[in-house]
Coordinates of C-alpha atoms and ligand atoms in Angstrom, one line a residue:
M23 CA -25.3 9.1 17.0
S24 CA -25.3 7.9 20.5
V25 CA -22.0 7.8 22.5
A26 CA -20.9 7.4 26.1
A27 CA -17.6 6.5 27.7
Q28 CA -15.9 6.7 31.2
S29 CA -13.0 4.7 32.4
S30 CA -13.5 1.8 34.9
D31 CA -15.4 -1.5 34.0
S32 CA -18.3 -0.8 36.1
Q33 CA -19.0 2.8 34.8
I34 CA -18.7 1.4 31.4
S35 CA -21.1 -1.5 31.8
T36 CA -23.6 0.6 33.5
L37 CA -23.4 3.2 30.6
Q38 CA -23.7 0.5 28.1
S39 CA -26.9 -0.8 29.6
T40 CA -28.2 2.6 30.0
L41 CA -27.7 3.2 26.5
K42 CA -29.2 -0.1 25.5
S43 CA -32.3 0.5 27.4
T44 CA -32.8 4.0 25.9
I45 CA -31.7 3.3 22.5
Q46 CA -34.4 3.9 19.9
S47 CA -35.5 0.8 18.2
V48 CA -35.8 0.4 14.5
G49 CA -39.5 0.3 13.1
P50 CA -40.8 -2.1 10.7
C51 CA -39.1 -1.5 7.4
V52 CA -37.8 -3.1 4.1
M53 CA -34.0 -2.5 2.9
V54 CA -33.8 -2.5 -0.9
I55 CA -30.4 -2.8 -2.1
F56 CA -29.6 -1.9 -5.7
G57 CA -26.1 -3.6 -6.8
A58 CA -27.0 -6.4 -4.4
T59 CA -24.8 -8.9 -6.3
G60 CA -21.6 -6.6 -5.7
D61 CA -18.7 -6.5 -3.3
L62 CA -20.2 -3.7 -1.2
T63 CA -23.3 -5.9 -0.2
K64 CA -21.3 -8.9 0.6
R65 CA -18.4 -7.2 2.3
K66 CA -20.2 -4.7 4.2
L67 CA -23.9 -4.5 3.9
I68 CA -25.0 -7.9 4.8
P69 CA -22.2 -8.3 7.7
A70 CA -23.3 -5.0 9.2
L71 CA -27.1 -6.1 9.2
Y72 CA -26.2 -9.2 10.8
N73 CA -24.4 -7.4 13.2
L74 CA -27.5 -5.1 13.8
A75 CA -29.8 -8.2 14.2
Q76 CA -27.2 -9.7 16.6
Q77 CA -27.6 -6.7 19.0
N78 CA -31.3 -7.1 18.7
L79 CA -31.5 -3.6 16.7
L80 CA -33.4 -4.8 13.7
P81 CA -37.2 -5.4 14.1
D82 CA -38.9 -8.9 13.4
Q83 CA -40.8 -7.0 10.7
F84 CA -37.8 -6.5 8.5
S85 CA -36.9 -7.7 5.0
I86 CA -34.0 -7.4 2.5
V87 CA -34.8 -7.1 -1.3
G88 CA -31.7 -7.3 -3.4
I89 CA -31.7 -6.0 -6.8
G90 CA -29.0 -6.8 -9.6
R91 CA -28.7 -7.2 -13.2
T92 CA -27.7 -11.0 -12.9
A93 CA -30.7 -13.3 -13.4
M94 CA -31.0 -15.8 -10.5
P95 CA -33.7 -17.2 -8.4
T96 CA -34.1 -15.9 -4.9
E97 CA -33.0 -19.1 -3.5
D98 CA -29.5 -18.8 -5.2
F99 CA -29.4 -15.3 -3.9
K100 CA -29.9 -16.5 -0.4
H101 CA -27.1 -19.0 -0.8
K102 CA -24.7 -16.5 -2.0
I103 CA -25.4 -13.9 0.6
L104 CA -25.3 -16.5 3.5
S105 CA -22.1 -18.1 2.3
A106 CA -20.4 -14.6 1.8
L107 CA -21.7 -13.9 5.2
K108 CA -19.6 -16.6 6.9
E109 CA -16.6 -15.3 5.0
F110 CA -17.1 -11.5 5.6
A111 CA -18.9 -11.6 8.8
T112 CA -16.9 -9.7 11.7
G113 CA -17.5 -12.5 14.3
D114 CA -18.9 -15.8 14.6
V115 CA -21.8 -16.6 12.7
K116 CA -24.7 -18.0 14.6
D117 CA -27.0 -20.6 12.9
T118 CA -30.0 -19.2 14.8
L119 CA -29.4 -15.8 13.4
L120 CA -28.9 -17.2 10.0
S121 CA -32.3 -18.8 10.3
W122 CA -33.8 -15.6 11.2
L123 CA -32.2 -13.8 8.1
A124 CA -32.8 -16.4 5.4
P125 CA -36.7 -15.9 5.0
R126 CA -36.0 -12.1 4.8
L127 CA -33.9 -12.2 2.0
H128 CA -35.7 -11.7 -1.6
Y129 CA -34.1 -11.0 -5.0
L130 CA -35.0 -9.2 -8.2
S131 CA -33.2 -9.3 -11.2
G132 CA -33.7 -6.3 -13.8
D133 CA -32.4 -3.5 -15.6
F134 CA -31.9 -0.3 -13.6
Q135 CA -33.1 1.8 -16.3
S136 CA -36.2 0.0 -17.0
P137 CA -39.6 0.8 -15.6
D138 CA -40.5 -2.9 -15.6
T139 CA -37.9 -3.5 -13.0
Y140 CA -39.7 -1.1 -10.6
Q141 CA -43.2 -2.3 -11.3
Q142 CA -42.0 -5.6 -10.2
L143 CA -40.2 -4.1 -7.4
K144 CA -43.5 -2.1 -6.1
E145 CA -45.5 -5.5 -6.2
M146 CA -42.7 -7.3 -4.4
L147 CA -42.7 -4.8 -1.7
S148 CA -46.5 -4.6 -1.3
H149 CA -46.6 -8.2 -0.9
I150 CA -43.8 -8.1 1.7
D151 CA -45.6 -5.5 3.5
Q152 CA -48.7 -7.8 3.6
E153 CA -46.7 -10.8 4.7
Q154 CA -43.9 -9.5 6.8
G155 CA -45.8 -6.5 8.1
T156 CA -43.2 -4.0 6.8
Q157 CA -45.6 -1.1 6.8
G158 CA -44.5 0.4 3.5
N159 CA -41.3 1.9 5.1
Y160 CA -38.6 1.4 2.6
L161 CA -35.0 2.2 2.7
H162 CA -33.5 2.1 -0.9
Y163 CA -29.6 1.6 -0.7
L164 CA -27.8 2.6 -4.1
A165 CA -24.7 0.5 -4.1
T166 CA -24.4 0.9 -7.8
S167 CA -22.3 2.9 -10.3
P168 CA -23.0 6.7 -9.8
T169 CA -24.0 6.8 -13.3
F170 CA -27.5 5.2 -12.3
F171 CA -28.2 7.6 -9.1
E172 CA -30.3 9.9 -11.1
K173 CA -32.1 7.1 -13.0
I174 CA -32.9 5.0 -10.3
T175 CA -34.2 7.9 -8.3
Q176 CA -36.4 8.9 -11.2
Q177 CA -37.8 5.4 -11.7
L178 CA -38.3 4.8 -7.9
G179 CA -40.2 8.1 -8.1
H180 CA -42.3 7.3 -11.2
A181 CA -43.3 3.7 -9.4
G182 CA -44.5 5.7 -6.3
I183 CA -42.1 3.9 -3.8
A184 CA -39.8 6.7 -2.9
Q185 CA -42.1 9.5 -2.0
E186 CA -43.3 9.9 1.4
S187 CA -46.5 12.0 0.5
E188 CA -49.6 11.4 -1.5
E189 CA -49.8 7.6 -2.2
T190 CA -48.4 7.0 1.3
N191 CA -49.8 8.1 4.6
N192 CA -47.7 10.3 7.0
D193 CA -46.3 7.5 9.3
Q194 CA -44.6 5.7 6.5
W195 CA -41.1 6.8 5.6
R196 CA -39.0 6.5 2.5
R197 CA -35.2 7.0 2.5
V198 CA -32.5 6.7 0.0
I199 CA -28.8 6.2 0.6
F200 CA -26.3 7.2 -2.1
E201 CA -23.0 5.9 -1.9
K202 CA -19.8 7.8 -3.0
P203 CA -19.0 9.5 -5.3
F204 CA -21.5 11.9 -5.3
G205 CA -20.7 13.8 -8.5
Q206 CA -17.3 14.3 -10.4
D207 CA -16.9 17.9 -9.9
L208 CA -19.1 20.6 -8.5
A209 CA -21.2 21.0 -11.7
S210 CA -22.2 17.5 -11.7
A211 CA -22.9 17.2 -7.9
Q212 CA -25.2 20.2 -8.3
K213 CA -27.0 18.6 -11.4
L214 CA -27.4 15.3 -9.3
N215 CA -28.7 17.3 -6.2
K216 CA -31.1 18.9 -8.3
A217 CA -32.2 15.9 -10.3
I218 CA -32.7 14.0 -7.1
G219 CA -34.3 16.8 -5.1
Q220 CA -37.2 16.9 -7.8
V221 CA -38.1 13.3 -6.8
I222 CA -37.5 13.3 -3.0
K223 CA -37.0 15.8 -0.1
E224 CA -33.5 16.6 1.5
Q225 CA -34.7 14.8 4.4
Q226 CA -35.0 11.7 2.8
I227 CA -31.6 11.7 1.2
Y228 CA -28.6 10.2 3.2
R229 CA -25.4 10.8 1.4
I230 CA -23.2 8.3 2.8
D231 CA -19.4 8.7 3.9
H232 CA -18.2 5.6 5.4
Y233 CA -15.6 7.3 7.4
L234 CA -18.3 8.8 9.4
G235 CA -19.3 5.4 10.3
K236 CA -15.9 4.8 12.3
E237 CA -16.2 4.9 15.9
T238 CA -13.0 6.8 16.0
V239 CA -14.2 9.6 13.7
Q240 CA -17.4 9.9 15.7
N241 CA -15.4 10.1 18.6
I242 CA -13.6 13.3 17.5
L243 CA -16.8 15.5 18.6
I244 CA -16.9 13.6 22.0
F245 CA -13.3 14.0 22.6
R246 CA -13.5 17.9 21.6
F247 CA -16.9 18.8 23.1
G248 CA -17.4 16.2 25.9
N249 CA -14.1 17.2 27.9
G250 CA -13.4 20.6 29.4
L251 CA -9.6 20.0 28.9
F252 CA -9.1 20.3 25.3
E253 CA -11.5 23.1 23.9
P254 CA -9.7 26.0 25.5
V255 CA -6.5 25.2 23.7
W256 CA -8.4 23.9 20.4
N257 CA -7.3 27.2 18.4
H258 CA -4.9 29.1 16.6
R259 CA -3.3 30.5 20.1
Y260 CA -2.1 27.2 21.0
I261 CA -2.1 25.1 18.1
D262 CA 0.6 25.3 15.5
H263 CA -0.7 23.2 12.5
V264 CA -2.8 20.0 11.9
Q265 CA -1.7 16.9 9.9
I266 CA -4.3 14.6 8.4
T267 CA -3.0 11.4 7.1
V268 CA -4.9 8.6 5.5
A269 CA -2.2 6.1 4.0
E270 CA -3.1 2.9 2.4
Q271 CA -0.9 0.0 1.9
V272 CA -2.9 -1.4 -1.1
G273 CA -2.7 -0.3 -4.5
V274 CA -6.1 0.2 -6.7
E275 CA -6.5 -3.7 -6.7
A276 CA -9.3 -4.7 -9.2
R277 CA -10.8 -1.0 -9.5
G278 CA -8.5 0.2 -11.9
G279 CA -11.7 1.2 -14.3
Y280 CA -13.2 3.4 -11.5
Y281 CA -10.3 4.7 -10.1
D282 CA -8.5 5.8 -13.4
A283 CA -11.6 8.3 -14.1
S284 CA -11.5 9.2 -10.3
G285 CA -8.0 9.6 -8.5
A286 CA -7.1 10.3 -5.0
L287 CA -8.4 14.0 -5.0
R288 CA -12.0 12.8 -5.9
D289 CA -11.7 9.2 -4.2
M290 CA -10.5 10.3 -0.8
I291 CA -9.9 14.1 -0.4
Q292 CA -13.2 15.7 -1.3
N293 CA -15.0 13.0 0.9
H294 CA -13.2 11.3 3.6
L295 CA -10.3 13.7 4.5
F296 CA -12.7 16.7 4.5
Q297 CA -14.9 14.9 6.8
L298 CA -12.1 14.5 9.2
L299 CA -10.9 18.2 8.7
A300 CA -14.4 19.3 9.5
M301 CA -14.6 17.3 12.6
V302 CA -11.5 18.7 13.8
A303 CA -12.1 22.2 12.7
I304 CA -15.8 22.9 13.5
E305 CA -17.3 25.0 16.3
P306 CA -19.4 23.6 18.9
P307 CA -22.8 22.6 17.6
V308 CA -25.8 23.5 19.7
S309 CA -26.8 19.7 19.8
F310 CA -26.0 16.4 18.2
A311 CA -29.2 17.1 15.9
A312 CA -28.3 16.5 12.2
D313 CA -28.9 20.1 11.0
A314 CA -27.1 21.4 14.0
V315 CA -23.8 19.5 13.0
R316 CA -24.1 19.7 9.5
D317 CA -24.5 23.5 9.6
E318 CA -21.3 23.7 11.6
K319 CA -19.4 21.4 9.0
S320 CA -20.6 23.7 6.2
K321 CA -19.1 26.9 8.0
V322 CA -15.9 25.1 8.1
L323 CA -15.8 24.3 4.5
R324 CA -16.9 27.7 3.4
A325 CA -14.2 29.3 5.4
I326 CA -11.3 27.3 3.7
E327 CA -9.4 29.8 1.7
P328 CA -10.1 29.3 -2.0
L329 CA -7.1 28.3 -3.9
S330 CA -5.9 30.3 -6.9
P331 CA -4.1 28.6 -9.8
E332 CA -0.7 29.8 -8.0
D333 CA -1.8 28.1 -4.7
V334 CA -2.4 25.0 -6.5
L335 CA 1.0 25.0 -8.1
R336 CA 2.7 25.9 -4.9
N337 CA 0.3 24.1 -2.1
V338 CA -1.1 20.9 -4.0
V339 CA 1.3 17.9 -4.7
R340 CA 0.1 15.1 -6.7
G341 CA 1.8 12.0 -7.3
Q342 CA 1.5 8.5 -9.2
Y343 CA 3.2 5.3 -8.0
G344 CA 5.7 3.7 -10.3
A345 CA 7.0 0.2 -9.8
G346 CA 8.1 -0.7 -6.2
Q347 CA 8.2 -2.9 -3.3
N348 CA 5.8 -3.4 -0.6
S349 CA 6.8 -2.3 2.9
S350 CA 8.7 -4.2 5.4
R351 CA 6.4 -2.8 8.3
R352 CA 2.6 -3.5 8.6
S353 CA 0.8 -1.5 11.4
D354 CA -2.4 -3.4 11.1
N355 CA -3.5 -6.7 12.6
S356 CA -2.6 -8.5 9.5
S357 CA -0.8 -11.9 10.1
E358 CA 1.1 -11.3 6.7
N359 CA 4.7 -12.1 7.0
S360 CA 6.2 -8.5 7.3
S361 CA 9.9 -9.6 6.0
N362 CA 8.2 -11.1 2.8
Q363 CA 8.8 -8.0 0.6
Q364 CA 6.8 -8.2 -2.9
P365 CA 7.6 -6.4 -6.1
L366 CA 4.5 -3.9 -7.0
V367 CA 3.7 -3.0 -10.5
A368 CA 3.4 0.6 -11.6
Y369 CA 0.0 2.2 -11.5
R370 CA 0.0 2.5 -15.2
E371 CA 0.3 -1.3 -15.6
E372 CA -2.5 -2.2 -13.1
P373 CA -5.5 -3.8 -14.8
K374 CA -8.0 -1.3 -16.7
V375 CA -5.5 1.7 -16.3
D376 CA -4.6 3.8 -19.1
P377 CA -1.0 3.0 -19.9
Q378 CA -0.5 6.9 -20.4
S379 CA -2.9 7.5 -17.4
Q380 CA -2.4 11.2 -15.8
T381 CA -4.5 10.1 -12.6
E382 CA -3.1 10.8 -9.4
T383 CA -2.7 8.0 -6.7
F384 CA -1.3 10.4 -4.0
V385 CA -2.1 14.1 -2.9
A386 CA -0.6 16.2 -0.3
M387 CA -1.9 19.4 0.3
K388 CA -2.0 22.7 2.4
L389 CA -5.2 24.4 3.4
N390 CA -6.0 27.6 5.6
I391 CA -9.1 28.1 7.3
D392 CA -10.0 31.6 7.4
N393 CA -12.0 32.0 10.4
W394 CA -11.4 33.3 14.1
R395 CA -10.4 30.0 15.4
W396 CA -8.1 28.9 12.8
A397 CA -6.6 31.9 11.0
G398 CA -2.7 31.2 10.8
V399 CA -2.8 27.3 11.4
P400 CA -2.2 25.4 8.4
F401 CA -4.0 22.0 7.7
Y402 CA -1.7 19.6 5.9
L403 CA -3.6 16.6 4.4
R404 CA -2.3 13.5 2.6
T405 CA -3.4 10.4 1.1
G406 CA -2.1 7.9 -1.2
K407 CA -2.0 4.2 -2.4
H408 CA 0.6 2.0 -1.9
L409 CA 2.4 3.9 0.8
P410 CA 4.6 1.7 3.3
E411 CA 1.7 1.2 5.9
R412 CA -2.0 1.4 6.3
V413 CA -2.5 4.2 8.6
S414 CA -5.2 7.0 9.1
E415 CA -4.3 9.5 11.8
I416 CA -5.0 13.3 12.5
A417 CA -2.0 14.8 14.4
I418 CA -2.2 18.1 16.2
Q419 CA 1.0 19.8 16.6
F420 CA 1.0 22.4 19.7
K421 CA 3.3 25.7 19.6
Q422 CA 6.6 25.4 21.1
V423 CA 7.2 26.8 24.3
P424 CA 9.4 30.0 24.8
S425 CA 12.9 28.5 25.0
L426 CA 14.0 30.9 28.0
L427 CA 14.2 28.2 30.4
F428 CA 16.1 25.8 27.9
R429 CA 18.6 28.2 26.2
D430 CA 21.3 25.4 27.3
T431 CA 19.3 22.7 25.7
S432 CA 19.5 21.9 22.0
M433 CA 16.2 22.9 20.3
D434 CA 16.2 19.2 18.8
E435 CA 15.5 18.0 22.2
L436 CA 12.7 20.6 22.9
V437 CA 9.9 18.4 21.6
P438 CA 6.7 20.1 20.4
N439 CA 3.5 18.5 22.0
F440 CA 1.5 16.4 19.5
L441 CA -2.0 15.2 20.1
V442 CA -2.4 12.2 17.7
I443 CA -5.9 10.7 17.0
R444 CA -5.2 7.3 15.6
L445 CA -8.3 6.4 13.4
Q446 CA -7.1 3.1 12.1
P447 CA -5.7 0.5 12.6
N448 CA -5.2 -0.1 16.4
E449 CA -7.6 3.1 17.3
G450 CA -6.7 5.1 20.0
I451 CA -5.3 8.6 21.1
S452 CA -1.9 9.6 22.0
L453 CA -0.5 12.7 23.7
Q454 CA 3.1 13.3 23.2
F455 CA 5.1 15.6 25.6
G456 CA 8.7 16.4 27.0
A457 CA 9.9 14.8 30.2
K458 CA 13.2 15.2 32.0
V459 CA 15.4 12.2 31.4
P460 CA 16.5 10.8 34.7
G461 CA 20.0 11.9 35.9
P462 CA 22.1 14.9 37.0
K463 CA 21.9 16.5 33.5
V464 CA 18.8 18.4 32.5
Q465 CA 18.0 16.7 29.4
M466 CA 14.7 16.2 27.6
G467 CA 13.1 13.3 26.0
S468 CA 9.8 12.6 24.4
V469 CA 7.1 10.6 26.1
D470 CA 3.7 9.3 25.1
M471 CA 0.3 8.9 27.1
N472 CA -1.6 6.5 25.0
F473 CA -5.2 5.6 25.1
C474 CA -6.1 2.7 23.3
Y475 CA -9.6 1.6 22.5
A476 CA -9.0 -2.2 22.8
D477 CA -7.9 -1.7 26.5
Y478 CA -11.0 0.2 27.4
F479 CA -13.9 -0.9 25.4
N480 CA -14.9 -4.5 25.0
A481 CA -16.0 -3.5 21.5
T482 CA -16.4 -6.3 19.0
P483 CA -15.3 -5.7 15.5
T484 CA -17.8 -4.1 13.2
T485 CA -17.9 -3.3 9.4
G486 CA -18.4 0.5 10.2
Y487 CA -21.7 0.5 8.4
E488 CA -23.7 -0.6 11.4
T489 CA -24.2 2.8 12.8
L490 CA -24.9 4.4 9.5
L491 CA -27.6 1.7 8.5
Y492 CA -29.1 2.0 12.0
D493 CA -29.1 5.9 12.0
C494 CA -30.7 6.0 8.5
M495 CA -33.5 3.4 9.6
I496 CA -34.3 5.7 12.7
G497 CA -34.1 8.9 10.5
D498 CA -31.0 10.3 12.1
A499 CA -29.0 12.0 9.2
T500 CA -26.3 13.6 11.5
L501 CA -23.5 11.4 10.1
F502 CA -24.8 12.0 6.3
Q503 CA -23.8 14.7 4.1
R504 CA -26.3 17.4 3.2
S505 CA -26.3 18.7 -0.3
D506 CA -24.4 21.7 0.7
N507 CA -21.8 19.9 2.5
V508 CA -21.1 17.9 -0.7
E509 CA -21.0 20.8 -2.9
L510 CA -18.8 22.9 -0.7
G511 CA -16.2 19.9 -0.7
W512 CA -16.5 20.0 -4.4
E513 CA -16.0 23.9 -4.5
V514 CA -12.6 23.4 -2.6
V515 CA -11.2 20.8 -5.1
T516 CA -12.7 22.2 -8.4
P517 CA -9.7 24.7 -8.7
I518 CA -7.2 21.9 -8.4
L519 CA -9.3 19.8 -11.0
D520 CA -9.1 22.6 -13.4
V521 CA -5.5 23.4 -12.9
W522 CA -4.4 19.6 -13.1
Q523 CA -6.6 19.1 -16.3
A524 CA -4.8 22.2 -18.0
M525 CA -1.2 21.2 -17.0
P526 CA -0.7 17.4 -17.5
A527 CA 1.7 15.9 -14.8
R528 CA 4.7 15.2 -17.0
E529 CA 6.8 13.8 -14.1
F530 CA 4.4 10.9 -13.6
P531 CA 5.1 8.4 -12.1
N532 CA 6.9 10.1 -9.3
Y533 CA 6.9 7.9 -6.4
A534 CA 8.0 4.4 -5.9
A535 CA 5.2 2.1 -4.8
G536 CA 5.9 1.3 -1.2
S537 CA 7.3 4.6 -0.5
W538 CA 5.9 7.9 1.4
G539 CA 5.0 9.6 -1.8
P540 CA 6.9 12.3 -4.1
K541 CA 9.7 14.3 -2.8
A542 CA 7.5 17.5 -3.2
A543 CA 5.2 16.2 -0.4
E544 CA 8.0 16.6 2.0
E545 CA 9.2 19.9 0.5
L546 CA 5.6 21.2 1.1
L547 CA 6.1 21.0 4.7
A548 CA 9.7 21.7 4.7
R549 CA 9.2 25.3 3.1
D550 CA 7.1 26.3 6.5
G551 CA 9.8 24.6 8.5
R552 CA 7.8 21.7 9.4
Q553 CA 8.0 17.9 8.5
W554 CA 5.2 15.1 8.5
R555 CA 5.1 13.2 11.7
A556 CA 6.4 9.5 11.4
S557 CA 3.6 7.3 12.7
S558 CA 4.3 5.6 15.6
P559 CA 5.7 2.0 15.0
V560 CA 3.6 0.6 17.9
F561 CA 0.9 3.0 18.9
C562 CA -1.3 0.4 20.5
S563 CA -0.4 -3.2 20.4
P564 CA -2.5 -4.9 17.6
S565 CA -3.2 -7.8 20.2
A566 CA -4.5 -5.5 22.9
Ligands
BG6_26 C1 -13.1 4.3 -0.4 C2 -12.2 4.6 -1.5 O1 -14.1 5.1 -0.3 O2 -12.4 4.2 0.8 C3 -11.1 3.4 -1.5 O3 -13.2 4.4 -2.8 C4 -10.4 3.4 -0.5 O4 -10.2 3.7 -2.6 C5 -11.3 3.2 0.9 O5 -9.4 2.1 -0.5 C6 -10.4 3.3 2.1 O6 -11.4 3.1 3.3 P1 -10.9 2.5 4.6 O7 -12.2 2.4 5.5 O8 -10.3 1.2 4.3 O9 -9.9 3.4 5.1

């Protein structure tokens, strides 16, 4: 993970060129994508590889092998991939780069369970090594249903193309990226960790959480530990509570089959929101080395107070959307007409969803981190589908000042300080504080100091997968989850899954699509004398 930032244009460009000249280059390798005909490949992986190539971060000795169950000649695969790239690239697509990419694309059709597929893959890889000089370095990306993770790893092992020892010499590397979800609960995650651990070593395993590829998420560590200003107040003495919201405007779309067996707790909380919580709450690591950061993350997850069944009933709210209307306000860059309200169907009527489904599409919860830094500071988390807007942000509310000076001021006017880290869209950081409203009377108003990424950095749009793929190719696992990180996440949510399984949600559906979730989510904070922070209508101007 490499980051640097200052304010003026000249400082930024000096830093950027320094970084470019010191950036580690990726060595020769082949990236093998299992599930190459799926959405992830065309929407994210190929555009991300294209962006890396554009920044000269991929070596000439590079190839991609797509594996899918659909039978098709390599030429058809190339055609599909390159035309999808024109649709999903994050910027202009240059013909020169397409000509660079095309001869590096290969396709193999086959059954993921059959040993034949892996023998053919082995032959293909050895041929590419000879032709392309890729030197036997392989990155296997499992962009398949998780049901195949164990089988694919075992078969890669049997074919001898996953291990780094014996058949290979010491300079060769083999790595495997596992997409989420990694397990369905603690027991299945442990079982999967054990099974893949019998084939490859932990250093070769890259469990991906695409939230860690977001610049704004990586910036949390720089913001906290690269500035002397914030760290002294980043604790229970000054912070009242933390709110983490990942709200989605979309529903389950075409993913009903997957989602109905998963739900918001497994799909978002156990991974993405826990990663955000860990970034906000960790102690300073001794370095940005993978294990130093991941050790600290594990400590935070371990310090989360275990939830008893009573805690689950009291502090965890589940919701499922019923029919409703999409919202009138969009906070992303979409050009969609905001006044054009559309009816939205109930979750239970979505394609491939059980009409009696008990799956939650919304979760709000309160967690306590029982350590010296955070004792007594609640962390409120919420996420949901079909909420009024797409917004992901972390809001840190600081403690109120003593009211002595302001006895004659109504307490409503005494605004608490909020530090808001906006992850998406219109990325930035905002500090909210009180200021005197001009005039003879002492009156207080709330004002914002905003930093918008778009104003400071000329960053071109990315898919969010660039850093993750690049890091994996250079062997930096800082932004990937270690086995204990994943299992600790499951340990926190497993009691919730148990209670929910024992007690079906009779009130489902309990929020209208296009609303901010069930009433109980408001009550969760209201009981503590708090409320969810309304996201700023215009945090950073989308056009900035
Ligand atoms: C995925 C979930 O991991 O993250 C999806 O499976 C969710 O359900 C998505 O929509 C959200 O990602 P982002 O980057 O759009 O916030």
